[in-house]
XYZ file of C-alpha atoms in Angstrom:
611
model
C 91.360 43.702 172.905
C 93.564 42.418 170.099
C 90.569 40.999 168.215
C 88.768 44.309 168.650
C 91.717 46.172 167.088
C 91.973 43.800 164.148
C 88.232 44.079 163.522
C 88.496 47.858 163.479
C 91.453 47.686 161.109
C 89.514 45.435 158.742
C 86.637 47.907 158.750
C 89.034 50.632 157.684
C 89.746 48.603 154.568
C 86.114 48.269 153.569
C 86.647 50.970 150.953
C 85.882 53.989 153.114
C 88.689 56.299 151.970
C 87.769 59.800 150.846
C 89.464 61.839 148.112
C 88.573 64.599 145.627
C 89.531 62.169 142.863
C 88.638 58.656 141.802
C 89.279 56.298 138.903
C 87.478 55.105 135.818
C 88.534 51.417 135.635
C 91.195 50.597 133.096
C 89.848 48.557 130.198
C 90.969 44.920 130.091
C 90.210 44.850 126.332
C 91.580 47.298 123.754
C 89.364 47.993 120.745
C 91.526 47.803 117.631
C 91.070 50.436 114.942
C 93.671 49.212 112.460
C 90.901 48.727 109.878
C 90.031 52.445 110.228
C 93.415 53.743 109.040
C 92.611 56.633 106.677
C 93.218 56.360 102.939
C 95.306 59.345 101.918
C 94.378 59.122 98.215
C 90.728 60.065 98.777
C 88.609 62.577 100.642
C 85.260 60.940 101.389
C 84.729 61.781 105.069
C 83.167 64.687 106.941
C 84.957 68.027 107.154
C 83.819 70.993 109.199
C 83.950 72.289 112.739
C 82.290 72.049 116.128
C 81.547 75.332 117.851
C 81.965 75.066 121.618
C 79.882 77.205 123.950
C 81.499 76.885 127.377
C 79.823 78.069 130.569
C 81.786 77.978 133.843
C 79.774 76.417 136.676
C 82.536 76.973 139.238
C 85.505 79.403 139.058
C 88.022 78.520 136.333
C 91.750 79.264 136.324
C 94.462 78.635 133.723
C 97.784 80.379 134.329
C 99.025 82.940 131.832
C 102.370 82.590 130.048
C 105.347 84.781 131.022
C 106.829 87.683 129.122
C 110.630 87.988 129.150
C 110.423 90.610 131.901
C 108.060 88.434 133.966
C 110.338 85.447 133.481
C 113.223 87.434 134.985
C 111.034 88.325 137.956
C 110.066 84.692 138.455
C 113.746 83.674 138.501
C 114.699 86.278 141.116
C 116.238 84.268 143.948
C 115.723 86.984 146.558
C 111.988 87.478 146.164
C 109.260 85.076 145.102
C 107.096 86.253 142.195
C 104.678 84.546 139.826
C 102.138 85.656 137.263
C 98.646 85.252 138.706
C 96.858 86.403 135.534
C 94.448 84.178 133.634
C 95.743 82.913 130.275
C 95.129 85.955 128.041
C 96.786 86.070 124.604
C 96.379 89.563 123.120
C 94.717 90.596 126.375
C 91.665 88.327 125.953
C 91.104 85.680 128.689
C 91.008 82.344 126.878
C 90.978 78.605 127.436
C 93.990 77.261 125.484
C 93.222 74.902 122.652
C 95.867 72.582 124.150
C 93.855 72.333 127.401
C 90.681 71.473 125.503
C 92.559 68.969 123.366
C 94.054 67.216 126.396
C 90.693 66.917 128.132
C 88.874 65.678 125.024
C 91.635 63.246 124.082
C 91.602 61.720 127.559
C 87.833 61.191 127.433
C 87.964 59.740 123.924
C 90.665 57.335 125.089
C 88.379 56.155 127.897
C 85.126 55.744 125.953
C 86.758 54.144 122.902
C 88.514 51.487 125.009
C 91.878 52.563 123.615
C 95.298 51.914 125.130
C 96.436 53.968 128.106
C 99.169 55.680 126.147
C 100.608 58.505 128.223
C 101.742 56.815 131.394
C 104.842 57.389 133.479
C 107.117 54.350 133.324
C 109.209 55.256 136.360
C 109.669 53.207 139.512
C 108.563 54.646 142.840
C 110.490 54.603 146.113
C 109.206 53.589 149.530
C 110.138 53.185 153.186
C 108.011 50.842 155.279
C 109.445 50.670 158.800
C 106.140 51.341 160.575
C 103.733 50.764 157.701
C 100.312 49.276 158.452
C 100.562 47.137 155.322
C 102.250 43.895 156.373
C 102.981 42.769 152.812
C 104.946 45.966 152.146
C 106.679 45.957 155.522
C 107.798 42.342 155.064
C 109.144 43.118 151.579
C 111.104 46.085 152.949
C 112.785 44.225 155.809
C 113.489 41.226 153.587
C 115.836 43.521 151.646
C 117.095 45.594 154.579
C 117.379 43.011 157.319
C 116.847 43.625 161.029
C 119.083 44.054 164.031
C 121.561 42.444 164.412
C 121.526 41.012 160.871
C 121.480 44.166 158.814
C 121.833 43.577 155.091
C 123.079 47.049 154.213
C 126.741 48.027 153.888
C 128.411 51.397 154.444
C 130.805 53.443 152.344
C 131.412 56.806 150.694
C 129.879 58.259 147.552
C 132.138 60.232 145.220
C 132.214 61.383 141.618
C 134.782 61.045 138.804
C 133.863 62.806 135.587
C 130.191 62.127 135.006
C 130.122 58.860 136.934
C 129.342 58.143 140.582
C 131.117 55.505 142.690
C 130.852 54.109 146.196
C 134.047 53.233 148.060
C 133.326 50.667 150.798
C 134.258 51.554 154.373
C 136.866 49.645 156.374
C 135.720 46.797 158.596
C 136.310 46.450 162.316
C 135.279 43.174 163.876
C 133.496 42.382 160.606
C 131.417 45.587 160.603
C 131.691 48.841 158.656
C 129.617 50.943 161.046
C 128.199 51.163 164.545
C 125.533 53.091 166.410
C 126.631 55.977 168.637
C 124.861 58.168 171.145
C 122.995 61.101 169.600
C 124.918 64.389 169.879
C 122.192 66.922 168.991
C 123.613 67.475 165.484
C 121.593 69.025 162.590
C 119.144 66.742 160.802
C 120.184 65.182 157.484
C 123.846 66.035 157.979
C 127.225 64.290 158.245
C 130.284 65.098 160.341
C 133.864 63.929 159.794
C 135.780 62.900 162.914
C 139.521 63.362 163.563
C 140.157 59.629 163.208
C 138.701 59.558 159.673
C 135.328 58.126 160.676
C 132.110 59.945 159.846
C 128.812 60.370 161.707
C 125.578 60.533 159.697
C 122.392 62.067 161.070
C 118.928 61.265 159.737
C 115.781 63.421 159.799
C 113.177 64.032 162.476
C 111.119 61.086 163.649
C 108.001 60.956 165.808
C 109.780 58.607 168.241
C 112.801 60.625 169.273
C 115.944 58.844 168.151
C 118.633 58.113 170.701
C 121.373 57.110 168.267
C 123.212 58.251 165.150
C 125.428 56.090 162.945
C 129.209 56.166 162.710
C 130.914 54.832 159.558
C 134.545 53.692 159.663
C 137.107 55.346 157.328
C 137.147 54.576 153.567
C 138.876 51.351 152.544
C 141.337 52.546 149.900
C 142.238 48.957 149.029
C 138.654 47.999 148.174
C 137.425 48.085 144.572
C 135.010 51.027 144.106
C 131.430 50.166 143.164
C 130.179 51.942 140.054
C 126.632 53.311 139.993
C 124.819 52.574 136.751
C 122.957 55.321 134.920
C 119.695 53.553 135.803
C 120.490 53.578 139.526
C 121.620 57.206 139.459
C 118.574 58.352 137.488
C 116.163 56.386 139.668
C 117.606 57.979 142.811
C 117.536 61.444 141.246
C 113.908 60.992 140.147
C 112.680 60.053 143.605
C 110.643 63.254 143.825
C 108.775 62.047 146.910
C 111.865 61.771 149.081
C 110.933 62.637 152.661
C 111.934 66.046 153.967
C 111.597 67.730 157.319
C 109.869 70.758 155.854
C 107.272 70.947 153.076
C 109.132 73.995 151.791
C 112.495 72.215 151.388
C 112.353 71.918 147.595
C 111.668 75.655 147.291
C 114.693 76.759 149.302
C 116.891 78.809 146.990
C 120.013 78.141 149.067
C 120.555 74.432 148.446
C 123.221 74.266 151.161
C 120.480 74.790 153.776
C 118.116 72.113 152.555
C 117.404 69.159 154.830
C 116.368 66.477 152.368
C 119.017 63.740 152.628
C 119.908 64.113 148.929
C 123.324 62.455 148.537
C 124.015 63.935 145.107
C 123.357 67.432 146.428
C 125.544 66.762 149.462
C 128.371 65.442 147.293
C 128.173 68.476 145.007
C 128.435 70.831 147.976
C 131.280 68.805 149.493
C 133.348 69.199 146.317
C 133.025 72.985 146.533
C 134.548 73.187 150.001
C 138.113 74.490 150.288
C 139.403 71.556 152.315
C 137.252 68.738 151.012
C 137.405 64.947 151.090
C 135.390 64.944 147.816
C 133.069 62.238 149.179
C 130.053 61.824 151.453
C 129.028 58.891 153.686
C 126.267 56.559 152.577
C 124.682 53.152 153.123
C 123.973 50.731 150.289
C 122.719 47.276 149.279
C 123.920 45.295 146.251
C 121.220 43.269 144.486
C 120.292 41.615 141.194
C 117.070 42.586 139.427
C 114.607 40.281 137.676
C 116.510 40.613 134.416
C 119.764 39.462 136.018
C 121.402 42.920 136.074
C 123.530 44.025 139.016
C 121.948 47.014 140.786
C 122.537 49.053 143.912
C 120.253 50.683 146.464
C 121.749 53.548 148.456
C 120.842 56.351 150.856
C 122.160 58.840 153.393
C 121.365 56.700 156.469
C 120.372 53.082 157.184
C 116.805 52.089 156.391
C 116.811 54.428 153.421
C 114.094 54.579 150.774
C 114.065 51.669 148.329
C 112.875 51.639 144.710
C 110.221 49.129 143.724
C 111.583 46.616 141.243
C 108.457 46.823 139.075
C 107.696 49.987 137.147
C 104.281 51.567 136.624
C 104.180 50.100 133.123
C 104.471 46.593 134.563
C 101.008 47.044 136.128
C 99.220 47.649 132.842
C 97.056 44.842 131.392
C 98.930 43.086 128.600
C 96.562 44.392 125.900
C 97.813 47.944 126.591
C 101.386 46.926 125.747
C 100.670 45.362 122.368
C 101.326 46.996 119.005
C 98.490 48.117 116.797
C 96.387 51.215 116.285
C 93.465 52.146 118.482
C 90.669 54.652 117.997
C 92.324 57.603 119.743
C 95.503 57.225 117.665
C 93.484 57.259 114.426
C 91.613 60.399 115.468
C 94.396 62.392 117.152
C 97.340 61.112 115.168
C 100.307 58.880 115.694
C 103.964 59.651 114.972
C 104.389 56.306 113.186
C 101.213 56.116 111.118
C 99.276 59.290 110.424
C 98.697 62.906 111.397
C 95.778 63.973 113.531
C 92.489 65.005 111.989
C 91.160 67.301 114.717
C 92.439 70.802 115.513
C 91.585 72.800 118.624
C 91.392 76.594 118.740
C 91.509 78.727 121.894
C 88.112 79.429 123.474
C 87.838 83.180 124.133
C 85.887 84.868 126.917
C 82.733 86.443 125.471
C 80.817 87.192 128.666
C 82.382 87.805 132.058
C 80.255 86.979 135.092
C 82.984 87.463 137.697
C 86.733 88.086 137.501
C 88.406 87.507 140.860
C 91.153 89.642 142.332
C 94.525 88.053 143.039
C 94.015 85.384 145.708
C 95.790 82.295 147.053
C 94.042 78.909 146.799
C 94.194 76.521 149.731
C 96.998 73.962 149.843
C 96.011 70.329 149.799
C 98.421 67.594 150.826
C 97.334 65.178 148.163
C 98.334 61.486 148.031
C 100.901 60.670 145.362
C 100.999 57.583 143.106
C 103.037 55.949 145.883
C 99.645 55.598 147.605
C 99.222 52.157 146.085
C 95.991 51.425 147.995
C 94.346 54.043 145.753
C 96.251 53.639 142.495
C 96.226 49.833 142.247
C 93.280 47.436 142.126
C 92.980 45.774 145.537
C 90.217 43.234 144.917
C 88.948 41.965 148.281
C 92.100 42.965 150.148
C 92.184 42.602 153.916
C 94.035 44.814 156.356
C 97.795 44.494 155.981
C 97.591 42.400 152.820
C 97.322 45.013 150.105
C 98.823 44.771 146.639
C 101.740 47.220 146.268
C 103.960 48.300 143.366
C 106.188 45.213 143.610
C 103.329 42.711 143.384
C 102.832 41.130 139.979
C 99.268 41.800 138.713
C 96.920 38.803 138.850
C 94.907 38.221 135.684
C 92.398 36.026 137.502
C 91.397 38.498 140.223
C 92.500 41.751 138.585
C 94.441 42.614 141.734
C 97.587 44.685 141.244
C 96.617 46.299 137.948
C 96.590 50.075 137.608
C 93.263 51.309 138.939
C 92.439 53.332 135.849
C 92.032 56.929 134.683
C 92.253 59.483 137.474
C 89.544 62.146 137.322
C 88.414 64.745 139.863
C 84.945 64.975 141.343
C 82.811 68.029 140.686
C 82.528 69.980 143.960
C 80.718 73.277 144.356
C 82.863 74.437 147.269
C 82.460 77.896 148.828
C 85.196 80.464 148.399
C 86.174 81.178 151.995
C 84.147 79.077 154.439
C 85.271 76.001 156.419
C 85.946 73.893 153.326
C 86.474 76.833 150.978
C 88.932 76.891 148.095
C 90.599 80.158 149.137
C 93.386 80.047 151.742
C 93.085 82.182 154.870
C 95.036 85.407 154.631
C 96.866 84.956 157.942
C 98.058 81.464 156.951
C 99.371 82.744 153.612
C 101.232 85.566 155.342
C 102.847 83.074 157.733
C 104.030 80.706 154.956
C 104.171 82.839 151.782
C 106.548 80.577 149.852
C 104.154 77.633 150.095
C 101.284 79.404 148.360
C 100.632 80.380 144.774
C 98.498 83.248 143.481
C 95.680 83.023 140.956
C 92.981 85.188 139.320
C 90.061 82.859 138.485
C 87.175 83.744 136.182
C 83.502 82.841 135.928
C 81.987 83.513 132.532
C 81.162 82.205 129.077
C 83.761 81.189 126.491
C 83.455 80.291 122.824
C 85.894 78.116 120.888
C 86.059 75.773 117.948
C 87.308 72.317 116.999
C 88.046 71.894 113.284
C 88.125 68.434 111.756
C 88.999 66.951 108.392
C 87.892 63.823 106.587
C 86.326 62.042 109.573
C 84.231 58.897 109.265
C 80.806 58.528 110.910
C 82.398 56.645 113.794
C 85.234 59.116 114.335
C 82.979 62.172 114.323
C 80.510 60.309 116.509
C 83.244 59.552 119.061
C 84.236 63.219 119.202
C 80.635 64.304 119.752
C 80.091 61.498 122.289
C 82.542 63.047 124.778
C 81.541 66.666 124.069
C 77.761 66.298 124.233
C 77.497 64.603 127.625
C 74.384 63.044 129.202
C 72.116 65.187 131.366
C 73.637 66.401 134.659
C 77.204 65.769 133.513
C 79.958 68.350 133.129
C 83.616 68.649 132.134
C 86.676 69.680 134.191
C 89.385 72.129 133.082
C 92.273 74.135 134.491
C 93.976 74.317 137.889
C 92.474 73.709 141.317
C 90.336 70.704 140.364
C 90.666 69.091 143.837
C 89.390 72.338 145.379
C 86.271 72.397 143.222
C 87.509 74.787 140.541
C 87.197 74.134 136.812
C 83.707 72.649 136.389
C 82.391 73.720 132.986
C 79.337 72.996 130.860
C 80.071 72.532 127.150
C 77.391 72.839 124.486
C 78.715 71.677 121.099
C 77.220 72.768 117.774
C 78.204 70.697 114.749
C 78.779 72.324 111.363
C 79.544 70.211 108.272
C 80.955 71.953 105.206
C 79.911 70.749 101.738
C 83.164 69.975 99.919
C 81.481 68.996 96.641
C 81.487 71.224 93.575
C 77.724 71.540 93.785
C 75.634 73.308 91.172
C 75.589 76.813 89.725
C 72.611 77.702 91.915
C 74.074 76.067 95.003
C 77.858 75.767 94.665
C 79.798 73.535 97.019
C 83.046 74.325 98.873
C 85.119 74.244 95.683
C 82.488 75.766 93.436
C 83.132 79.247 94.822
C 85.880 80.867 96.880
C 84.242 83.969 98.434
C 80.770 85.159 99.406
C 80.260 88.774 100.558
C 84.018 89.182 101.062
C 84.174 86.084 103.326
C 85.217 82.478 102.694
C 82.535 80.422 101.053
C 81.737 77.639 103.562
C 78.508 75.997 102.401
C 76.535 73.768 104.764
C 74.411 70.798 103.709
C 70.664 70.880 104.398
C 70.754 68.566 107.406
C 69.197 68.846 110.873
C 72.489 68.961 112.807
C 70.937 68.114 116.191
C 69.432 64.875 114.871
C 72.537 64.179 112.787
C 74.773 64.548 115.878
C 72.581 62.134 117.824
C 72.749 59.681 114.924
C 76.561 59.876 114.799
C 76.856 59.346 118.564
C 74.596 56.300 118.236
C 76.798 54.856 115.491
C 79.912 55.292 117.644
C 78.178 53.697 120.626
C 77.068 50.713 118.550
C 80.529 50.359 116.975
C 82.334 50.113 120.329
C 79.779 47.730 121.856
C 79.983 45.429 118.827
C 83.778 45.442 118.965
C 83.565 44.501 122.650
C 80.962 41.830 121.954
C 78.646 43.457 124.502
C 75.262 42.985 122.834
C 73.250 43.268 126.072
C 73.724 47.038 126.300
C 71.587 49.374 124.185
C 73.842 52.363 124.745
C 77.545 52.649 125.554
C 76.741 54.719 128.661
C 75.005 51.596 130.044
C 78.315 49.702 130.075
C 79.526 49.247 133.699
C 82.852 50.929 132.966
C 81.226 53.993 131.430
C 78.770 54.162 134.320
C 81.833 54.828 136.475
C 82.883 57.594 134.064
C 79.370 59.043 134.167
C 79.576 59.071 137.956
C 82.810 61.072 137.832
C 81.237 63.559 135.401
C 78.023 63.957 137.418
C 77.204 67.512 138.492
C 74.264 68.865 140.413
C 74.817 72.346 141.839
C 72.755 71.758 144.965
C 74.041 68.272 145.752
C 77.647 69.175 144.961
C 77.343 72.066 147.457
C 76.123 69.824 150.282
C 78.497 69.542 153.244
C 78.198 65.750 153.273
C 79.361 65.644 149.641
C 82.271 67.976 150.411
C 83.305 65.678 153.273
C 82.850 62.571 151.118
C 85.213 63.985 148.472
C 87.894 65.643 150.600
C 91.415 64.375 151.073
C 91.832 61.607 153.609
C 92.566 62.366 157.250
C 96.043 61.424 158.435
C 94.928 58.490 160.596
C 92.939 56.779 157.865
C 95.697 57.529 155.387
C 98.184 55.709 157.639
C 95.781 52.770 157.802
C 95.767 52.710 153.992
C 91.993 52.827 153.555
C 90.834 51.944 150.030
C 88.745 54.084 147.694
C 85.342 52.711 146.770
C 84.164 52.896 143.151
C 82.709 56.181 141.823
C 79.210 54.703 141.445
C 79.213 53.410 145.027
C 80.460 56.732 146.395
C 77.555 58.504 144.673
C 75.150 55.943 146.165
C 76.533 56.621 149.648
C 75.626 60.258 149.051
C 72.097 59.372 147.967
C 72.718 59.740 144.231
C 71.652 56.809 142.055
C 72.505 57.175 138.365
C 70.324 54.225 137.356
């Protein structure tokens, strides 16, 4: 029976996880563009604009900004309110230029093999008491200890000025705490006793707890332990701290929250009329890899621990080196040069459908703490996965950040079994958990202006705008639900900046024509010219990579994964099997930490072969 169970567990780790997102592998080589730094004493590149004709293939939603009056409504503590309108400056539904810029920049960063620049460098927290991953569970108990050799201490958190301190508790028979019979007290609470001791109560657990913890009185003779700014900030930034209710963070009355937040508890304790100005806690003193003294702490024993390694520590070394890359040259860099591309809003020119105010379904999506998805796992077996405290291995690639997270295209129905709209009765039962939106289906037109771009730079811009057949872009909110799939048709326009002749003046040979700006265009077939520029960019990147075996950049294995994520076929993306293949993971498989297969392989499983 045991062998049978282990075999089943191993099967669960054969990359059979499902999710509405996947990853384009992070590049292990960064293409340098230092030799492309623009010369600011000359103007010998291409200047002009790219008209964007955007057609929504699935409903699109981008939230509108708030007026002062709407902002006051949104901040009303008694009644929830939010603006469901589509982004509409001057009353015209539009796709913000900033949204287009972000999407295009991200794609350019991928295809140009640039550095992963915008990445959170925080450290995540975890708790692994019953985790299926043995490597993580062992790491957790190595720090925490097990009964009867607990490694954590007990004390009381308090604040002086802007600094936090922990005063150790007194010891009795060598211990600062003991377990006591559960007294049916509120979850995530603490209760002072007449003898100066304090009982702490943790949150709900699937296996009903029989004990709480009692901490002995504060030891006023002990030297207080100072919390560093790093430790305080790390604890405060643990946004994934477990709560007993998904709605906890939205509770307006913070005194009624059940989230185990010690800083919140201490703040409330100070406001009480007869207050001890401190709250009970458990803690562990440790030294990090740089030799600095640190402290873990939490409301109850077996609290959440921060990983020692940060997200940045899981980047390949080439992403941490100095030097300019292609995306910095094109979009600008605060240290070297300004950007050379400028995005305008794309305005709605043809409305196909404008939805009434509705609530989209809620999806309990995995966070970056889901290391089995966000880190490369190589040929990991059950229970031996790489987590956020494992040093990346150059040889196998295990432990590196998985790559760029993109969402699959999904043509989901509006209100059927796997529809993107929430059921009315569910929304009415839990109104605070749902948002309201007014999506749109229609056609938008926008423009990207550019100045002094080289062949390669303009080619790179066109490369990510003019996608291969059966590929589409993603914009706006609700991407996991299937919203935001758009088709972009770019049209390149080059302006002739030369003086020209009297018969055919260039940009600076005349200022106005028929009461409009004079913007002359060279006699060039723009469709063929665009294809030529894209080819030059493709060849440039492949040569920089030393990949001579590929005729086109889209043939590169890494970009095949990107092409898979961009693939869109209305009929196939509407198929129930595809919807199931790209939905969020079921709880049981999530607990077993199933791994995501590659985008190309997931398409193959659904009968789609890009080759």
